[in-house]
Amino acid sequence: MAPQPPGAPAVLQGTHQTERPFPVAPSAEEPCLVSAPPSPTRASGDPVEAEGSGRRGAARRLRARRGGRSRPKSELALSRQRRSRRKKANDRERNRMHHLNSALDALRGVLPSFPDDAKLTKIETLRFAHNYIWALTQALRLADRSLDGLGAPCEELGSPGGGSLGDWASLCSPASQAGSLSPAASLEERPGLQAPASPACLPGALAFSDFL
DNA sequence: TAGGCCATCTGGTCCT
DNA sequence: AGGACCAGATGGCCTA
């Protein structure tokens, strides 16, 4: 996937999404909210107000206690309330997704660098991170063994079938066995992508796609 | 033009 | 009641 060009609605591009914490997209409900006339029934039709004056206190208190919380609302009031709640829910959902994208960007930041023009997609980022962590774990394990005098050769990292490095990463990685939605194929067309921070005892020429 | 990726909206569900 | 989370739908943008 090519990088988002300027103007594209990228996640963190310094456009409206970073400058406006909660960008509110033009919503179909907005015109309704703005143009909705004030409720004509509110002033004169409110049941509480209508029966409020002139009644004995006991009956009124009883009624208030019984139905005070769920006072029936007019259709217009209900509609307004629904729109208001939906709008707030949309804002929260947008904010939540922004936080999620920020976390995803932070994850991209700690992963081995890659050419500027090759921003990882969301699924690529997750798979890359998963496999990269797995690879680092393997490296640490082997390093520990070496320190213990076992002298584990790096071939232990080799693929079970003696395949290529790509096979090693893709076959051994738990992520590669995890699912069927692997986007690795799309990354194979990124020959320039390398993992520069090859840990000790890891094959230094691992291709970027090997982690995906 | 088809397909991929993305942001957003929306309704449902669960939890506090 | 309201918030968090989720998944489906939708439309925009971009590339091959």
PDB file of N, CA and C in Angstrom, chain A residues 85-146:
ATOM      1  N   ARG A  85     -28.196  11.518  22.096  1.00  0.00           N
ATOM      2  CA  ARG A  85     -27.435  10.368  22.577  1.00  0.00           C
ATOM      3  C   ARG A  85     -26.592   9.774  21.462  1.00  0.00           C
ATOM      4  N   ARG A  86     -27.166   9.676  20.275  1.00  0.00           N
ATOM      5  CA  ARG A  86     -26.445   9.113  19.134  1.00  0.00           C
ATOM      6  C   ARG A  86     -25.237   9.969  18.794  1.00  0.00           C
ATOM      7  N   LYS A  87     -25.439  11.272  18.840  1.00  0.00           N
ATOM      8  CA  LYS A  87     -24.349  12.186  18.523  1.00  0.00           C
ATOM      9  C   LYS A  87     -23.219  12.024  19.531  1.00  0.00           C
ATOM     10  N   LYS A  88     -23.583  11.921  20.795  1.00  0.00           N
ATOM     11  CA  LYS A  88     -22.549  11.742  21.813  1.00  0.00           C
ATOM     12  C   LYS A  88     -21.857  10.390  21.649  1.00  0.00           C
ATOM     13  N   ALA A  89     -22.636   9.392  21.329  1.00  0.00           N
ATOM     14  CA  ALA A  89     -22.041   8.071  21.124  1.00  0.00           C
ATOM     15  C   ALA A  89     -21.094   8.099  19.930  1.00  0.00           C
ATOM     16  N   ASN A  90     -21.483   8.810  18.882  1.00  0.00           N
ATOM     17  CA  ASN A  90     -20.598   8.929  17.730  1.00  0.00           C
ATOM     18  C   ASN A  90     -19.297   9.616  18.111  1.00  0.00           C
ATOM     19  N   ASP A  91     -19.388  10.650  18.890  1.00  0.00           N
ATOM     20  CA  ASP A  91     -18.179  11.356  19.330  1.00  0.00           C
ATOM     21  C   ASP A  91     -17.276  10.426  20.136  1.00  0.00           C
ATOM     22  N   ARG A  92     -17.898   9.678  21.018  1.00  0.00           N
ATOM     23  CA  ARG A  92     -17.092   8.766  21.829  1.00  0.00           C
ATOM     24  C   ARG A  92     -16.444   7.705  20.967  1.00  0.00           C
ATOM     25  N   GLU A  93     -17.203   7.194  20.029  1.00  0.00           N
ATOM     26  CA  GLU A  93     -16.674   6.152  19.173  1.00  0.00           C
ATOM     27  C   GLU A  93     -15.525   6.690  18.315  1.00  0.00           C
ATOM     28  N   ARG A  94     -15.700   7.899  17.817  1.00  0.00           N
ATOM     29  CA  ARG A  94     -14.629   8.517  17.036  1.00  0.00           C
ATOM     30  C   ARG A  94     -13.381   8.683  17.884  1.00  0.00           C
ATOM     31  N   ASN A  95     -13.581   9.154  19.079  1.00  0.00           N
ATOM     32  CA  ASN A  95     -12.459   9.359  19.995  1.00  0.00           C
ATOM     33  C   ASN A  95     -11.778   8.029  20.322  1.00  0.00           C
ATOM     34  N   ARG A  96     -12.599   7.038  20.519  1.00  0.00           N
ATOM     35  CA  ARG A  96     -12.036   5.723  20.832  1.00  0.00           C
ATOM     36  C   ARG A  96     -11.172   5.206  19.692  1.00  0.00           C
ATOM     37  N   MET A  97     -11.667   5.383  18.476  1.00  0.00           N
ATOM     38  CA  MET A  97     -10.902   4.918  17.325  1.00  0.00           C
ATOM     39  C   MET A  97      -9.631   5.748  17.150  1.00  0.00           C
ATOM     40  N   HIS A  98      -9.689   7.020  17.482  1.00  0.00           N
ATOM     41  CA  HIS A  98      -8.483   7.849  17.415  1.00  0.00           C
ATOM     42  C   HIS A  98      -7.438   7.359  18.407  1.00  0.00           C
ATOM     43  N   HIS A  99      -7.888   7.004  19.586  1.00  0.00           N
ATOM     44  CA  HIS A  99      -6.949   6.459  20.573  1.00  0.00           C
ATOM     45  C   HIS A  99      -6.350   5.151  20.074  1.00  0.00           C
ATOM     46  N   LEU A 100      -7.197   4.344  19.485  1.00  0.00           N
ATOM     47  CA  LEU A 100      -6.708   3.085  18.955  1.00  0.00           C
ATOM     48  C   LEU A 100      -5.669   3.335  17.873  1.00  0.00           C
ATOM     49  N   ASN A 101      -5.918   4.286  17.008  1.00  0.00           N
ATOM     50  CA  ASN A 101      -4.976   4.589  15.943  1.00  0.00           C
ATOM     51  C   ASN A 101      -3.691   5.191  16.493  1.00  0.00           C
ATOM     52  N   SER A 102      -3.816   5.971  17.557  1.00  0.00           N
ATOM     53  CA  SER A 102      -2.613   6.527  18.178  1.00  0.00           C
ATOM     54  C   SER A 102      -1.742   5.398  18.730  1.00  0.00           C
ATOM     55  N   ALA A 103      -2.380   4.456  19.365  1.00  0.00           N
ATOM     56  CA  ALA A 103      -1.640   3.314  19.896  1.00  0.00           C
ATOM     57  C   ALA A 103      -0.982   2.530  18.760  1.00  0.00           C
ATOM     58  N   LEU A 104      -1.694   2.426  17.667  1.00  0.00           N
ATOM     59  CA  LEU A 104      -1.147   1.723  16.521  1.00  0.00           C
ATOM     60  C   LEU A 104       0.061   2.472  15.962  1.00  0.00           C
ATOM     61  N   ASP A 105      -0.013   3.774  15.943  1.00  0.00           N
ATOM     62  CA  ASP A 105       1.113   4.578  15.477  1.00  0.00           C
ATOM     63  C   ASP A 105       2.308   4.447  16.420  1.00  0.00           C
ATOM     64  N   ALA A 106       2.010   4.409  17.721  1.00  0.00           N
ATOM     65  CA  ALA A 106       3.090   4.221  18.683  1.00  0.00           C
ATOM     66  C   ALA A 106       3.764   2.875  18.460  1.00  0.00           C
ATOM     67  N   LEU A 107       2.968   1.901  18.145  1.00  0.00           N
ATOM     68  CA  LEU A 107       3.521   0.579  17.859  1.00  0.00           C
ATOM     69  C   LEU A 107       4.391   0.627  16.608  1.00  0.00           C
ATOM     70  N   ARG A 108       3.929   1.331  15.581  1.00  0.00           N
ATOM     71  CA  ARG A 108       4.744   1.481  14.379  1.00  0.00           C
ATOM     72  C   ARG A 108       6.076   2.141  14.713  1.00  0.00           C
ATOM     73  N   GLY A 109       6.023   3.054  15.688  1.00  0.00           N
ATOM     74  CA  GLY A 109       7.228   3.799  16.030  1.00  0.00           C
ATOM     75  C   GLY A 109       8.317   2.952  16.662  1.00  0.00           C
ATOM     76  N   VAL A 110       7.935   1.906  17.342  1.00  0.00           N
ATOM     77  CA  VAL A 110       8.938   1.082  18.014  1.00  0.00           C
ATOM     78  C   VAL A 110       9.325  -0.128  17.184  1.00  0.00           C
ATOM     79  N   LEU A 111       8.657  -0.329  16.101  1.00  0.00           N
ATOM     80  CA  LEU A 111       9.040  -1.417  15.219  1.00  0.00           C
ATOM     81  C   LEU A 111      10.220  -0.969  14.373  1.00  0.00           C
ATOM     82  N   PRO A 112      10.993  -1.916  13.888  1.00  0.00           N
ATOM     83  CA  PRO A 112      12.113  -1.557  13.015  1.00  0.00           C
ATOM     84  C   PRO A 112      11.656  -0.618  11.913  1.00  0.00           C
ATOM     85  N   SER A 113      12.513   0.325  11.651  1.00  0.00           N
ATOM     86  CA  SER A 113      12.132   1.370  10.707  1.00  0.00           C
ATOM     87  C   SER A 113      11.973   0.808   9.310  1.00  0.00           C
ATOM     88  N   PHE A 114      11.270   1.537   8.558  1.00  0.00           N
ATOM     89  CA  PHE A 114      11.062   1.153   7.174  1.00  0.00           C
ATOM     90  C   PHE A 114      10.988   2.432   6.357  1.00  0.00           C
ATOM     91  N   PRO A 115      11.149   2.312   5.080  1.00  0.00           N
ATOM     92  CA  PRO A 115      11.126   3.502   4.233  1.00  0.00           C
ATOM     93  C   PRO A 115       9.905   4.350   4.497  1.00  0.00           C
ATOM     94  N   ASP A 116      10.114   5.636   4.404  1.00  0.00           N
ATOM     95  CA  ASP A 116       9.041   6.557   4.754  1.00  0.00           C
ATOM     96  C   ASP A 116       7.801   6.350   3.900  1.00  0.00           C
ATOM     97  N   ASP A 117       8.038   5.891   2.721  1.00  0.00           N
ATOM     98  CA  ASP A 117       6.884   5.799   1.832  1.00  0.00           C
ATOM     99  C   ASP A 117       6.151   4.489   1.986  1.00  0.00           C
ATOM    100  N   ALA A 118       6.472   3.762   3.004  1.00  0.00           N
ATOM    101  CA  ALA A 118       5.844   2.458   3.153  1.00  0.00           C
ATOM    102  C   ALA A 118       5.231   2.340   4.539  1.00  0.00           C
ATOM    103  N   LYS A 119       4.228   3.093   4.776  1.00  0.00           N
ATOM    104  CA  LYS A 119       3.548   2.995   6.063  1.00  0.00           C
ATOM    105  C   LYS A 119       2.775   1.689   6.140  1.00  0.00           C
ATOM    106  N   LEU A 120       2.998   1.003   7.221  1.00  0.00           N
ATOM    107  CA  LEU A 120       2.308  -0.266   7.387  1.00  0.00           C
ATOM    108  C   LEU A 120       0.818  -0.042   7.596  1.00  0.00           C
ATOM    109  N   THR A 121       0.068  -0.914   7.032  1.00  0.00           N
ATOM    110  CA  THR A 121      -1.363  -0.855   7.308  1.00  0.00           C
ATOM    111  C   THR A 121      -1.606  -1.381   8.724  1.00  0.00           C
ATOM    112  N   LYS A 122      -2.816  -1.300   9.157  1.00  0.00           N
ATOM    113  CA  LYS A 122      -3.125  -1.731  10.516  1.00  0.00           C
ATOM    114  C   LYS A 122      -2.837  -3.218  10.699  1.00  0.00           C
ATOM    115  N   ILE A 123      -3.342  -3.997   9.798  1.00  0.00           N
ATOM    116  CA  ILE A 123      -3.163  -5.445   9.948  1.00  0.00           C
ATOM    117  C   ILE A 123      -1.699  -5.814   9.787  1.00  0.00           C
ATOM    118  N   GLU A 124      -1.011  -5.136   8.897  1.00  0.00           N
ATOM    119  CA  GLU A 124       0.419  -5.398   8.731  1.00  0.00           C
ATOM    120  C   GLU A 124       1.182  -5.047   9.994  1.00  0.00           C
ATOM    121  N   THR A 125       0.841  -3.946  10.593  1.00  0.00           N
ATOM    122  CA  THR A 125       1.501  -3.527  11.828  1.00  0.00           C
ATOM    123  C   THR A 125       1.318  -4.570  12.922  1.00  0.00           C
ATOM    124  N   LEU A 126       0.122  -5.040  13.071  1.00  0.00           N
ATOM    125  CA  LEU A 126      -0.150  -6.016  14.130  1.00  0.00           C
ATOM    126  C   LEU A 126       0.587  -7.325  13.879  1.00  0.00           C
ATOM    127  N   ARG A 127       0.553  -7.769  12.660  1.00  0.00           N
ATOM    128  CA  ARG A 127       1.228  -9.041  12.362  1.00  0.00           C
ATOM    129  C   ARG A 127       2.745  -8.894  12.470  1.00  0.00           C
ATOM    130  N   PHE A 128       3.234  -7.770  11.982  1.00  0.00           N
ATOM    131  CA  PHE A 128       4.663  -7.509  12.074  1.00  0.00           C
ATOM    132  C   PHE A 128       5.090  -7.497  13.539  1.00  0.00           C
ATOM    133  N   ALA A 129       4.372  -6.778  14.358  1.00  0.00           N
ATOM    134  CA  ALA A 129       4.725  -6.682  15.771  1.00  0.00           C
ATOM    135  C   ALA A 129       4.694  -8.050  16.437  1.00  0.00           C
ATOM    136  N   HIS A 130       3.677  -8.792  16.123  1.00  0.00           N
ATOM    137  CA  HIS A 130       3.546 -10.120  16.716  1.00  0.00           C
ATOM    138  C   HIS A 130       4.738 -10.990  16.348  1.00  0.00           C
ATOM    139  N   ASN A 131       5.054 -11.038  15.092  1.00  0.00           N
ATOM    140  CA  ASN A 131       6.153 -11.893  14.654  1.00  0.00           C
ATOM    141  C   ASN A 131       7.506 -11.361  15.103  1.00  0.00           C
ATOM    142  N   TYR A 132       7.619 -10.045  15.153  1.00  0.00           N
ATOM    143  CA  TYR A 132       8.886  -9.466  15.580  1.00  0.00           C
ATOM    144  C   TYR A 132       9.146  -9.774  17.046  1.00  0.00           C
ATOM    145  N   ILE A 133       8.129  -9.663  17.860  1.00  0.00           N
ATOM    146  CA  ILE A 133       8.272 -10.020  19.274  1.00  0.00           C
ATOM    147  C   ILE A 133       8.641 -11.490  19.403  1.00  0.00           C
ATOM    148  N   TRP A 134       7.999 -12.277  18.617  1.00  0.00           N
ATOM    149  CA  TRP A 134       8.313 -13.704  18.671  1.00  0.00           C
ATOM    150  C   TRP A 134       9.778 -13.941  18.296  1.00  0.00           C
ATOM    151  N   ALA A 135      10.247 -13.278  17.276  1.00  0.00           N
ATOM    152  CA  ALA A 135      11.627 -13.456  16.830  1.00  0.00           C
ATOM    153  C   ALA A 135      12.613 -13.001  17.905  1.00  0.00           C
ATOM    154  N   LEU A 136      12.311 -11.873  18.533  1.00  0.00           N
ATOM    155  CA  LEU A 136      13.188 -11.381  19.598  1.00  0.00           C
ATOM    156  C   LEU A 136      13.198 -12.351  20.776  1.00  0.00           C
ATOM    157  N   THR A 137      12.056 -12.906  21.066  1.00  0.00           N
ATOM    158  CA  THR A 137      11.986 -13.892  22.143  1.00  0.00           C
ATOM    159  C   THR A 137      12.876 -15.086  21.842  1.00  0.00           C
ATOM    160  N   GLN A 138      12.813 -15.538  20.607  1.00  0.00           N
ATOM    161  CA  GLN A 138      13.671 -16.653  20.209  1.00  0.00           C
ATOM    162  C   GLN A 138      15.133 -16.281  20.345  1.00  0.00           C
ATOM    163  N   ALA A 139      15.474 -15.064  19.972  1.00  0.00           N
ATOM    164  CA  ALA A 139      16.866 -14.626  20.058  1.00  0.00           C
ATOM    165  C   ALA A 139      17.334 -14.618  21.505  1.00  0.00           C
ATOM    166  N   LEU A 140      16.496 -14.120  22.376  1.00  0.00           N
ATOM    167  CA  LEU A 140      16.865 -14.104  23.795  1.00  0.00           C
ATOM    168  C   LEU A 140      17.026 -15.515  24.329  1.00  0.00           C
ATOM    169  N   ARG A 141      16.164 -16.363  23.922  1.00  0.00           N
ATOM    170  CA  ARG A 141      16.238 -17.740  24.395  1.00  0.00           C
ATOM    171  C   ARG A 141      17.565 -18.383  23.969  1.00  0.00           C
ATOM    172  N   LEU A 142      17.920 -18.164  22.743  1.00  0.00           N
ATOM    173  CA  LEU A 142      19.168 -18.727  22.251  1.00  0.00           C
ATOM    174  C   LEU A 142      20.369 -18.095  22.933  1.00  0.00           C
ATOM    175  N   ALA A 143      20.274 -16.808  23.184  1.00  0.00           N
ATOM    176  CA  ALA A 143      21.383 -16.132  23.860  1.00  0.00           C
ATOM    177  C   ALA A 143      21.569 -16.689  25.261  1.00  0.00           C
ATOM    178  N   ASP A 144      20.479 -16.937  25.922  1.00  0.00           N
ATOM    179  CA  ASP A 144      20.561 -17.513  27.262  1.00  0.00           C
ATOM    180  C   ASP A 144      21.212 -18.882  27.222  1.00  0.00           C
ATOM    181  N   ARG A 145      20.828 -19.640  26.238  1.00  0.00           N
ATOM    182  CA  ARG A 145      21.410 -20.976  26.130  1.00  0.00           C
ATOM    183  C   ARG A 145      22.906 -20.900  25.876  1.00  0.00           C
ATOM    184  N   SER A 146      23.282 -19.954  25.060  1.00  0.00           N
ATOM    185  CA  SER A 146      24.695 -19.810  24.748  1.00  0.00           C
ATOM    186  C   SER A 146      25.478 -19.448  26.006  1.00  0.00           C
TER     187      SER A 146
END
